[in-house]
Amino acid sequence: MESGALFVAKISITSSMAVLYATIGEIFAERSGVLNLGVEGMMLMGALSGFATVHATHSLWLGVGVAMAIGGVFALIHGFFAITLKVNQVVSGLALTLFGIGLSDFLGRPLIGKVSVKFEPVSLYPLYKIPVLGDVFFSHSLLVYPAYLLVPAAYLFLYRTRYGLELRSVGENPSAADTVGIAVARLRYCYTFLGGVLAGLGGAYLSLAYTPGWKEQMTGGQGWIAIALVIFAMWDPLRAAGGAILFGFINAFQFYCQAAGITVVPGYILRMLPYLFTIGVLVIITRWEAARKRVGAPSALGIAFEREE
Amino acid sequence: MRVVLKRRLKPLAWPRHFLTPVSVFMALMLGALLFFWVGANPLRAYVEIFKGAFGSFYNFSEVLVRGTPLILCGLSVGLAGKMLIWNIGAEGQLVMGGICGAGVALFLSSHIPTFMMIPTMLVAGFLGGALWGFIPGFLRAKLQVNEIITSLMLNYVAIFWLEHLYFGPWRDPAGRGFPGTAMFPEVAWFPRFFGTRVHLGLLVGLGAALVVWFVLAYTRWGFEIKVVGANLRAAQYARIDILRNILWVMVISGGLAGLAGICETAGIHYRLQQGLASGNGYVGIIVAWLGKLRPASIVVISILLGALMVGGDQVQITMHVPSAISLALEGAILFFVLGGQIFQDYELRIQSEAG
């Protein structure tokens, strides 16, 4: 019998993962200057293609791979419109999300209610033997553990490597980056693609591990929450992890109240909580950073690069 | 040698007239692939879609029915879009409009004179949506909080509240578990025309389009909105109160979507029920941008997308192909139209590396 606190802590981790992958991905894309509001659509396509692959082949890792590839391909659609055709990135991103919602719903109908193999929890030897922490962090499915490496890796990549510096320069001042010979468009394509790959992975986590199976719009706005968390995180992967776990905690609290039959907070308020929480967190962080006169957004975010001649 | 896109100094005029048809055609080709993928004959599917939408007088009346909320949601997104404010919350504003209007119909009908019933419901619907638009508008104007996220998050909040109401306190006690409120009293039913389901909401939508057009074209406020949208710095120099404009635009924008909600509720369902939040608010985004934010075009596009949706329902019935094809096609059309734009704005140039 697990204690309530342990239950909440464990669920906080599992229910933050999809959003975490998508948030880290979107941080890369936005750091390069490409605002991709298509995260929800990419996650849905990732979730669907991942589940469909596993349903057909029973190969979990193939499913994950396909989900990441499809997420990346969908991101490239946005990349083509935003980077090459230089259309308004908000409209293009919204189109991607709506297209993804419609397409996944259309193609996924036959799979609704189907069951297939899924990622089972695997205790990570020997770390799971650590008292409490082992149970909270190291007794999850195999799709959770890569995130523990991804977060610090993304941080180090952004701030401690030359590639990270180039990435940030392309998002902050593409003209300057261009003059020193950095291929602005190519880098933007790369990181937009990476953003889609991670969004696809987030989607696959949902359909293969967290809530196995396919249901239309099963992401329930998590793609949008990821975009909100990017702002909350001030485009920083470490803070993104904090934000994602906070989001996971709200979800876990909701499950805990339902499981324990706590009815002080009515069910519909509980279901609203993640969304109200996102608004609240956004308001607080925006006020806070404005008071400290800090602008976290890359200067060239959402602006197409045109070389002046 | 390499091929580069260069922005034209002046947009090219001649492609304008057939860019949209060509874009739509390309999207339909993509759709044909999708039909093919799920094992349906694409040609037959498109014939069915066309017949479903235009095959008879009644079918076409259903197109107008489906187009009605799209007009209002398109106007809602489009008005905010004129100022480059992104209202992604039309869905939630629509739901709030439905809830508030339904509240009037369910609980106040005995206190309101019959002839005032429908106007009161429209006002309540407008206010419900306006309140839901006010929140992201206020947060954006006063606190610089990104309105895309807040307006979208509020969609979920509104939908959960709607479900709570019709599953809980407002549930029809005689409904035997049907997820919905009791039927509205007949005085609260919007009149329908020509023996079809076309209802007062269509006139509300057309009227709203006229008003938005007039405001944008001929009033000082409309001028301010356009200046803010076109050139923020110029607006600041002209001492236009940008924050107040953001707030008002979001309130009116929310109100327009709220009208869509009460029109659906009182014109079609006659009760608050599941299916009120069926994605019209999101399609409104597509409508607004396909209509290039112009009220008249928004009306036309709404009817066309309404036809696509009725046709989509038709293929679901006759060919068992999911009707979600309509949303996929609409998203694709928006992409192709956006992409087609470059033929106007850019030219292909072949440069030699040396040059």
XYZ file of C-alpha atoms in Angstrom:
664
model
C 0.000 0.000 0.000
C 1.504 3.247 -1.106
C 1.119 6.382 0.893
C -0.746 9.306 -0.641
C 2.313 11.473 -0.968
C 4.249 8.748 -2.728
C 1.345 8.132 -5.101
C 1.137 11.824 -5.951
C 4.893 12.092 -6.439
C 5.004 9.106 -8.769
C 2.046 10.239 -10.846
C 3.506 13.735 -11.007
C 6.438 12.274 -12.897
C 4.455 10.046 -15.249
C 1.897 12.685 -16.162
C 4.491 15.362 -16.875
C 6.492 13.432 -19.462
C 4.508 14.085 -22.653
C 4.429 17.789 -21.933
C 8.101 17.765 -20.981
C 9.252 16.237 -24.277
C 7.086 18.615 -26.266
C 8.259 21.616 -24.234
C 11.943 20.830 -24.708
C 11.284 20.376 -28.418
C 9.468 23.686 -28.693
C 12.281 25.411 -26.783
C 14.713 24.296 -29.498
C 12.414 25.494 -32.276
C 11.686 28.837 -30.647
C 15.312 29.397 -29.674
C 16.099 29.220 -33.380
C 13.421 31.820 -34.043
C 10.606 29.597 -35.279
C 7.349 29.812 -33.352
C 5.517 26.539 -33.964
C 1.981 26.522 -32.630
C 1.448 23.147 -34.274
C 2.631 21.198 -31.210
C -0.829 19.840 -30.453
C -1.182 18.592 -34.025
C 2.301 17.052 -34.058
C 1.699 15.306 -30.729
C -1.590 13.883 -31.999
C 0.003 12.619 -35.194
C 2.830 11.143 -33.133
C 0.398 9.465 -30.755
C -1.657 8.036 -33.607
C 1.200 6.894 -35.831
C 3.017 5.384 -32.847
C -0.003 3.429 -31.719
C -0.939 2.387 -35.259
C 2.567 1.054 -35.847
C 2.594 -0.905 -32.592
C -0.883 -2.219 -33.310
C 0.269 -3.509 -36.690
C 3.765 -4.756 -35.825
C 3.773 -5.263 -32.017
C 7.141 -3.558 -31.981
C 7.113 -0.838 -29.349
C 10.375 0.780 -30.337
C 9.422 0.837 -34.002
C 6.274 2.668 -32.894
C 8.322 5.226 -31.006
C 10.579 5.703 -34.007
C 7.680 6.169 -36.395
C 6.001 8.634 -34.015
C 9.169 10.703 -33.817
C 9.622 10.628 -37.592
C 6.019 11.647 -38.237
C 6.272 14.435 -35.656
C 9.392 15.650 -37.416
C 7.812 15.486 -40.870
C 4.849 17.517 -39.648
C 7.195 20.073 -38.143
C 8.899 20.332 -41.536
C 5.564 21.332 -43.094
C 5.484 24.264 -40.715
C 9.159 24.844 -41.318
C 8.610 25.057 -45.061
C 5.851 27.631 -44.649
C 7.566 29.619 -41.914
C 11.178 29.520 -43.107
C 11.057 29.189 -46.893
C 7.699 30.752 -47.746
C 7.919 33.219 -44.836
C 4.183 33.195 -44.114
C 2.801 34.346 -40.774
C 4.045 31.745 -38.308
C 1.047 31.967 -36.002
C -1.381 31.191 -38.812
C 0.799 28.410 -40.195
C 1.175 26.824 -36.758
C -2.548 27.010 -36.099
C -3.180 25.446 -39.505
C -0.810 22.621 -38.571
C -2.625 21.984 -35.306
C -6.060 21.992 -36.927
C -4.842 19.844 -39.812
C -3.301 17.435 -37.304
C -6.473 17.236 -35.236
C -8.600 16.582 -38.326
C -6.185 14.163 -39.963
C -5.521 12.096 -36.815
C -9.258 11.915 -36.136
C -9.915 10.852 -39.730
C -7.194 8.215 -39.932
C -7.533 7.013 -36.350
C -11.223 6.067 -36.332
C -10.640 2.336 -36.956
C -8.178 2.212 -34.038
C -10.467 3.629 -31.360
C -10.901 1.095 -28.576
C -8.178 -1.210 -29.936
C -5.688 -2.648 -27.456
C -2.067 -3.505 -28.119
C 1.216 -4.021 -26.305
C 2.359 -1.108 -24.215
C 5.369 0.093 -22.279
C 5.267 -1.513 -18.828
C 7.040 -0.024 -15.817
C 10.625 -1.251 -15.551
C 12.519 -0.601 -12.322
C 15.893 0.805 -13.143
C 18.526 -1.312 -11.439
C 20.166 -0.401 -9.073
C 18.745 3.109 -8.711
C 15.261 2.008 -7.769
C 16.658 0.680 -4.469
C 17.274 4.214 -3.231
C 14.642 4.719 -0.535
C 11.641 6.858 -1.633
C 13.494 8.533 -4.536
C 13.980 5.186 -6.226
C 10.279 4.533 -6.118
C 9.370 8.016 -7.298
C 11.891 8.391 -10.117
C 13.113 4.955 -11.164
C 10.113 2.664 -11.358
C 8.538 3.925 -14.565
C 8.244 2.834 -18.170
C 11.284 3.005 -20.421
C 9.954 6.116 -22.162
C 10.384 8.114 -18.952
C 14.105 7.659 -18.335
C 15.392 9.349 -21.520
C 13.832 12.567 -20.238
C 16.181 12.534 -17.238
C 19.078 12.713 -19.668
C 17.376 14.960 -22.206
C 16.835 17.867 -19.815
C 20.446 18.352 -18.700
C 21.657 17.487 -22.195
C 19.449 20.160 -23.730
C 20.661 22.649 -21.146
C 24.329 21.903 -21.735
C 23.818 21.883 -25.492
C 22.154 25.310 -25.437
C 24.551 27.076 -23.112
C 27.816 25.165 -23.216
C 28.392 24.155 -26.830
C 29.214 26.001 -30.015
C 26.136 24.526 -31.674
C 23.983 25.908 -28.897
C 25.553 29.310 -29.318
C 24.878 29.206 -33.051
C 21.299 28.124 -32.372
C 20.723 31.004 -29.989
C 22.362 33.521 -32.295
C 20.046 32.501 -35.129
C 17.072 33.174 -32.889
C 18.393 36.393 -31.395
C 20.024 38.090 -34.337
C 19.812 36.195 -37.604
C 21.430 38.982 -39.617
C 24.534 38.923 -37.437
C 24.591 35.135 -37.531
C 24.305 35.290 -41.302
C 27.273 37.670 -41.626
C 29.546 35.291 -39.733
C 28.536 32.505 -42.095
C 25.940 30.595 -40.103
C 23.299 29.042 -42.368
C 20.250 30.615 -40.749
C 17.566 28.809 -42.724
C 19.261 25.424 -42.452
C 19.636 25.683 -38.677
C 16.046 26.784 -38.298
C 14.915 23.781 -40.306
C 17.016 21.459 -38.149
C 15.664 22.692 -34.839
C 12.087 22.924 -36.062
C 12.467 19.288 -37.107
C 13.941 18.405 -33.716
C 10.982 20.137 -32.063
C 8.599 17.971 -34.073
C 10.554 14.808 -33.267
C 10.256 15.497 -29.551
C 6.569 16.431 -29.863
C 6.049 13.124 -31.665
C 7.864 11.351 -28.836
C 5.578 13.107 -26.347
C 2.589 11.883 -28.322
C 3.955 8.340 -28.432
C 4.441 8.460 -24.664
C 0.721 9.162 -24.332
C -0.527 6.448 -26.681
C 2.044 3.768 -25.775
C 2.718 4.266 -22.074
C 0.611 6.796 -20.207
C -2.896 6.124 -21.522
C -2.270 3.258 -23.968
C -4.541 3.271 -26.995
C -5.894 5.837 -29.407
C -8.716 8.291 -28.889
C -9.395 11.395 -30.966
C -7.826 14.511 -29.432
C -6.310 12.364 -26.687
C -3.660 15.012 -26.009
C -6.354 17.200 -24.452
C -4.483 20.440 -25.001
C -1.106 19.227 -23.737
C 0.518 20.605 -26.876
C -0.776 24.032 -25.940
C 0.301 23.592 -22.356
C 3.784 22.817 -23.677
C 3.790 26.138 -25.524
C 2.729 27.873 -22.323
C 5.478 26.087 -20.392
C 8.070 27.366 -22.855
C 7.123 30.885 -21.811
C 6.976 29.839 -18.158
C 10.443 28.359 -18.515
C 11.786 31.502 -20.165
C 13.121 29.239 -22.938
C 15.329 27.346 -20.461
C 15.253 23.501 -20.404
C 15.879 23.205 -16.649
C 13.014 25.511 -15.813
C 10.919 23.621 -18.364
C 11.450 20.463 -16.330
C 10.267 22.297 -13.225
C 7.202 23.585 -15.044
C 6.354 20.196 -16.484
C 6.590 18.510 -13.081
C 4.410 21.232 -11.591
C 1.879 20.468 -14.324
C 2.247 16.776 -13.560
C 1.669 17.491 -9.897
C -1.635 19.230 -10.651
C -2.701 16.167 -12.620
C -1.548 13.818 -9.872
C -3.460 15.832 -7.302
C -6.546 15.479 -9.475
C -6.112 11.679 -9.708
C -5.434 11.445 -6.008
C -8.626 13.296 -5.114
C -10.617 11.041 -7.431
C -8.948 7.837 -6.239
C -9.242 8.705 -2.569
C -12.849 9.803 -3.013
C -12.137 13.327 -1.803
C -15.149 15.385 -2.815
C -14.336 18.732 -1.171
C -13.296 19.970 -4.597
C -15.973 19.050 -7.166
C -14.882 16.885 -10.076
C -15.383 19.508 -12.760
C -13.184 21.998 -10.919
C -10.519 19.292 -10.669
C -10.670 18.733 -14.423
C -10.326 22.469 -15.043
C -7.302 22.710 -12.746
C -4.488 22.001 -15.249
C -5.850 24.667 -17.587
C -6.525 27.241 -14.866
C -3.086 26.434 -13.472
C -1.510 27.139 -16.856
C -3.214 30.526 -17.067
C -2.232 31.356 -13.490
C 1.374 30.346 -13.946
C 1.607 32.351 -17.153
C 0.214 35.451 -15.472
C 2.605 35.143 -12.529
C 5.695 34.520 -14.619
C 4.859 37.325 -17.042
C 4.433 39.779 -14.187
C 7.537 38.563 -12.447
C 9.815 38.748 -15.423
C 8.382 42.104 -16.473
C 9.133 43.451 -12.996
C 12.722 42.252 -13.359
C 12.771 43.845 -16.819
C 13.773 40.560 -18.364
C 12.686 39.476 -21.784
C 13.055 35.741 -22.187
C 11.819 35.415 -25.741
C 14.404 35.202 -28.523
C 14.418 38.582 -30.275
C 13.697 37.160 -33.699
C 11.007 34.729 -32.520
C 8.301 34.392 -35.154
C 10.067 36.651 -37.646
C 11.203 35.242 -40.964
C 14.765 36.017 -41.937
C 15.343 37.950 -45.105
C 18.827 38.867 -46.106
C 19.141 42.529 -46.945
C 20.887 43.262 -50.183
C 23.973 28.917 -59.266
C 21.142 28.860 -56.821
C 17.467 29.588 -56.828
C 16.256 32.210 -54.385
C 12.900 33.705 -53.489
C 12.858 37.466 -53.604
C 10.078 39.604 -52.243
C 8.421 41.679 -54.923
C 8.198 45.378 -54.336
C 4.574 45.247 -55.410
C 2.441 42.104 -55.114
C 1.712 40.606 -58.489
C -1.907 41.239 -59.439
C -2.790 38.572 -61.968
C -2.527 35.410 -59.820
C -5.033 36.802 -57.345
C -8.082 35.498 -59.161
C -7.094 31.914 -59.468
C -4.784 31.384 -56.524
C -7.633 30.364 -54.271
C -9.268 27.929 -56.727
C -5.889 26.354 -57.460
C -5.087 26.094 -53.733
C -8.444 24.492 -53.026
C -7.897 22.083 -55.908
C -4.506 21.074 -54.493
C -6.050 20.513 -51.065
C -8.748 18.356 -52.641
C -6.027 16.326 -54.368
C -4.434 15.748 -50.977
C -7.870 14.797 -49.696
C -8.191 12.313 -52.571
C -5.028 10.619 -51.316
C -6.576 10.416 -47.854
C -9.763 8.842 -49.197
C -7.634 6.432 -51.170
C -5.627 5.604 -48.034
C -8.739 4.553 -46.129
C -9.969 2.528 -49.094
C -12.668 4.846 -50.392
C -13.065 5.885 -54.007
C -11.998 9.566 -53.996
C -14.073 10.517 -57.015
C -17.192 8.989 -55.537
C -16.432 10.638 -52.187
C -16.257 14.087 -53.758
C -19.431 13.470 -55.729
C -21.100 12.463 -52.466
C -19.776 15.572 -50.718
C -21.101 17.763 -53.507
C -24.455 16.004 -53.616
C -24.671 16.103 -49.839
C -24.213 19.847 -49.847
C -26.016 20.946 -52.992
C -28.086 17.946 -54.044
C -31.420 19.328 -52.951
C -33.030 22.423 -51.511
C -33.060 20.856 -48.062
C -29.405 19.844 -48.290
C -28.429 23.362 -49.202
C -30.476 24.701 -46.299
C -28.361 22.471 -44.054
C -25.280 24.125 -45.512
C -26.637 27.474 -44.333
C -27.357 25.921 -40.924
C -23.768 24.709 -40.605
C -22.441 27.983 -41.953
C -24.293 30.096 -39.397
C -21.997 29.570 -36.373
C -18.984 29.724 -38.696
C -19.929 33.238 -39.800
C -20.056 34.445 -36.201
C -16.914 32.581 -35.123
C -15.088 33.743 -38.244
C -16.044 37.329 -37.493
C -14.927 36.837 -33.909
C -11.465 35.605 -34.883
C -11.276 38.027 -37.796
C -12.053 41.179 -35.803
C -9.332 40.362 -33.287
C -7.038 39.331 -36.128
C -7.380 42.799 -37.686
C -5.489 44.045 -34.650
C -3.104 41.089 -34.716
C -4.692 39.828 -31.530
C -5.027 36.060 -31.695
C -8.325 34.919 -30.321
C -8.053 31.136 -30.276
C -10.797 31.028 -27.674
C -13.877 31.346 -29.870
C -14.821 27.766 -28.960
C -15.019 28.563 -25.248
C -16.693 31.911 -25.872
C -19.273 30.104 -27.991
C -19.916 27.680 -25.134
C -20.247 30.499 -22.606
C -22.690 32.271 -24.897
C -24.723 29.100 -25.097
C -24.669 28.642 -21.319
C -25.733 32.215 -20.524
C -28.443 32.286 -23.186
C -29.700 28.908 -22.030
C -29.788 30.176 -18.442
C -32.197 32.901 -19.553
C -34.332 30.450 -21.517
C -34.493 27.886 -18.720
C -34.948 30.029 -15.641
C -36.213 33.468 -16.617
C -38.803 32.719 -19.286
C -41.722 33.305 -16.915
C -40.371 36.720 -15.918
C -39.704 38.077 -19.384
C -42.408 39.247 -21.786
C -42.655 36.924 -24.794
C -41.539 39.482 -27.354
C -38.439 40.273 -25.269
C -37.469 36.651 -24.798
C -35.273 36.108 -27.850
C -33.606 39.549 -27.688
C -32.765 38.914 -24.021
C -31.261 35.544 -24.876
C -29.154 37.115 -27.622
C -27.907 39.762 -25.216
C -27.147 37.130 -22.581
C -25.317 35.020 -25.154
C -23.304 37.999 -26.301
C -22.403 38.916 -22.726
C -21.405 35.365 -21.851
C -18.996 35.247 -24.757
C -17.850 38.805 -24.080
C -16.926 37.879 -20.508
C -14.896 34.926 -21.789
C -13.176 37.221 -24.274
C -12.619 39.885 -21.639
C -10.411 37.621 -19.492
C -7.651 37.023 -22.065
C -8.135 40.583 -23.336
C -7.592 42.010 -19.867
C -4.618 39.766 -19.169
C -3.064 40.762 -22.473
C -3.774 44.487 -22.234
C -2.897 45.016 -18.582
C -0.350 42.307 -17.887
C 1.063 41.456 -21.349
C 0.115 37.804 -20.924
C 0.100 35.872 -24.224
C -3.545 35.788 -25.320
C -3.118 32.757 -27.574
C -2.534 30.482 -24.599
C -5.000 32.046 -22.173
C -7.866 32.197 -24.660
C -7.213 28.579 -25.635
C -6.992 27.318 -22.033
C -10.331 28.957 -21.313
C -11.912 26.761 -24.012
C -11.303 23.716 -21.844
C -12.567 25.493 -18.747
C -15.799 26.492 -20.506
C -16.361 22.999 -21.909
C -15.893 21.356 -18.494
C -18.322 23.827 -16.994
C -20.832 23.096 -19.747
C -20.547 19.363 -19.060
C -20.895 19.953 -15.347
C -24.093 21.912 -15.938
C -25.875 19.413 -18.147
C -24.668 16.372 -16.259
C -25.291 18.045 -12.907
C -27.397 20.932 -11.665
C -29.115 21.756 -14.985
C -29.738 18.181 -16.028
C -33.202 17.377 -17.279
C -34.818 15.394 -14.454
C -37.105 13.738 -16.996
C -34.221 13.097 -19.383
C -33.491 9.478 -18.341
C -29.766 10.026 -18.353
C -29.697 11.996 -21.622
C -26.794 14.401 -21.263
C -28.638 17.673 -21.609
C -30.895 20.187 -19.932
C -34.660 20.188 -20.282
C -36.071 21.582 -23.532
C -36.466 25.349 -23.567
C -40.034 26.663 -23.454
C -41.272 27.338 -26.976
C -41.095 31.119 -26.595
C -37.328 30.697 -26.426
C -37.049 28.816 -29.720
C -35.542 30.843 -32.521
C -37.909 30.991 -35.496
C -37.028 28.745 -38.437
C -37.672 29.536 -42.081
C -38.986 27.769 -45.195
C -39.725 24.525 -43.383
C -35.976 23.901 -42.956
C -33.650 24.193 -39.982
C -32.378 27.575 -41.199
C -33.063 29.828 -38.238
C -32.824 33.355 -36.929
C -29.122 32.813 -36.260
C -28.336 33.177 -39.961
C -29.810 36.678 -39.914
C -27.897 37.412 -36.702
C -24.707 36.293 -38.444
C -25.348 38.345 -41.572
C -26.320 41.345 -39.437
C -23.152 40.981 -37.385
C -21.090 40.801 -40.579
C -22.716 44.013 -41.755
C -22.033 45.747 -38.443
C -18.394 44.593 -38.293
C -17.901 45.686 -41.898
C -19.423 49.102 -41.180
C -17.386 49.572 -37.999
C -14.151 48.648 -39.741
C -14.829 50.672 -42.860
C -16.472 53.820 -41.552
C -15.886 54.433 -37.855
C -13.036 55.961 -35.961
C -12.761 52.849 -33.801
C -12.506 50.642 -36.853
C -9.792 52.890 -38.210
C -7.878 52.637 -34.933
C -8.122 48.844 -35.006
C -6.716 48.735 -38.512
C -3.882 51.132 -37.689
C -2.862 49.117 -34.615
C -2.918 45.943 -36.684
C -1.015 47.390 -39.605
C 1.600 49.429 -37.813
C 1.902 49.407 -34.060
C 4.459 52.185 -33.968
C 2.336 54.482 -36.094
C -0.557 53.792 -33.748
C 1.581 54.763 -30.770
C 2.646 57.999 -32.459
C -0.983 58.760 -33.218
C -1.675 58.369 -29.495
C -4.143 55.568 -30.056
C -4.962 53.899 -26.745
C -3.776 50.442 -27.720
C -4.532 48.717 -24.440
C -8.121 49.928 -24.378
C -8.524 48.822 -27.978
C -7.185 45.340 -27.213
C -9.631 45.025 -24.347
C -12.629 46.149 -26.382
C -11.732 44.087 -29.400
C -11.492 40.957 -27.268
C -14.810 41.754 -25.564
C -16.628 42.246 -28.868
C -14.812 39.306 -30.425
C -15.899 37.103 -27.525
C -19.418 38.462 -27.807
C -19.634 37.507 -31.488
C -18.590 33.943 -30.677
C -21.059 33.993 -27.783
C -23.823 34.835 -30.253
C -22.831 31.756 -32.246
C -23.327 29.725 -29.075
C -26.791 30.957 -28.249
C -27.853 30.714 -31.899
C -26.797 27.044 -32.032
C -28.479 26.354 -28.712
C -31.762 28.152 -29.319
C -31.914 27.652 -33.080
C -30.981 23.975 -33.392
C -30.850 22.019 -30.127
C -33.517 23.918 -28.085
C -31.557 22.791 -25.049
C -28.043 22.818 -23.679
C -26.508 19.517 -24.647
C -23.485 17.579 -25.719
C -22.271 18.663 -29.120
C -22.461 22.395 -28.532
C -18.656 22.510 -28.536
C -18.188 20.782 -31.865
C -15.172 22.718 -33.061
C -16.893 25.674 -34.723
C -14.670 28.048 -32.785
C -11.569 26.431 -34.259
C -12.964 26.319 -37.770
C -13.655 30.026 -37.243
C -9.884 30.548 -37.252
C -9.660 28.935 -40.677
C -12.680 30.917 -41.898
C -11.200 34.215 -40.748
C -7.832 33.684 -42.422
C -9.240 32.183 -45.621
C -11.529 35.222 -45.762
C -8.472 37.458 -45.320
C -10.247 38.987 -42.276
C -12.817 40.694 -44.518
C -16.413 40.375 -43.235
C -17.970 39.798 -46.671
C -15.432 37.109 -47.547
C -15.888 35.546 -44.115
C -19.589 35.082 -44.889
C -18.847 33.446 -48.243
C -16.117 31.188 -46.828
C -18.408 30.167 -43.953
C -21.029 28.950 -46.399
C -18.420 27.080 -48.443
C -16.897 25.395 -45.390
C -20.442 24.717 -44.182
C -20.960 22.866 -47.458
C -17.774 20.894 -46.882
C -18.969 19.919 -43.402
C -22.428 18.870 -44.559
C -20.753 16.930 -47.352
C -18.401 15.378 -44.797
C -21.383 14.150 -42.779
C -22.818 12.745 -45.981
C -19.761 10.625 -46.835
C -19.777 9.340 -43.279
C -23.358 8.141 -43.754
C -23.108 6.750 -47.282
C -19.482 5.615 -47.451
C -18.612 5.115 -43.753
C -15.638 7.425 -44.078
C -15.099 9.534 -40.928
C -16.551 13.038 -41.256
C -13.360 14.372 -39.672
C -12.177 14.569 -43.276
C -13.753 18.049 -43.355
C -11.422 19.463 -40.683
C -8.393 17.817 -42.288
C -9.380 19.295 -45.652
C -9.998 22.724 -44.149
C -6.564 22.717 -42.527
C -5.022 21.627 -45.809
C -6.846 24.344 -47.744
C -5.528 26.969 -45.336
C -1.990 25.679 -45.884
C -2.292 25.728 -49.648
C -3.842 29.189 -49.683
C -1.087 30.478 -47.397
C 1.483 28.864 -49.635
C -0.143 30.157 -52.821
C 0.320 33.649 -51.478
C 4.020 33.536 -52.351
C 3.281 33.597 -56.046
C 1.953 37.074 -55.465
C 4.555 38.310 -53.036
C 7.733 36.659 -54.240
C 9.536 35.956 -57.438
C 11.913 33.132 -58.217
C 15.327 34.328 -59.231
C 18.271 32.338 -60.353
C 21.448 33.791 -58.980
C 24.961 32.839 -59.825
C 27.160 32.336 -56.758
C 29.455 35.097 -57.896
C 26.684 37.661 -58.177
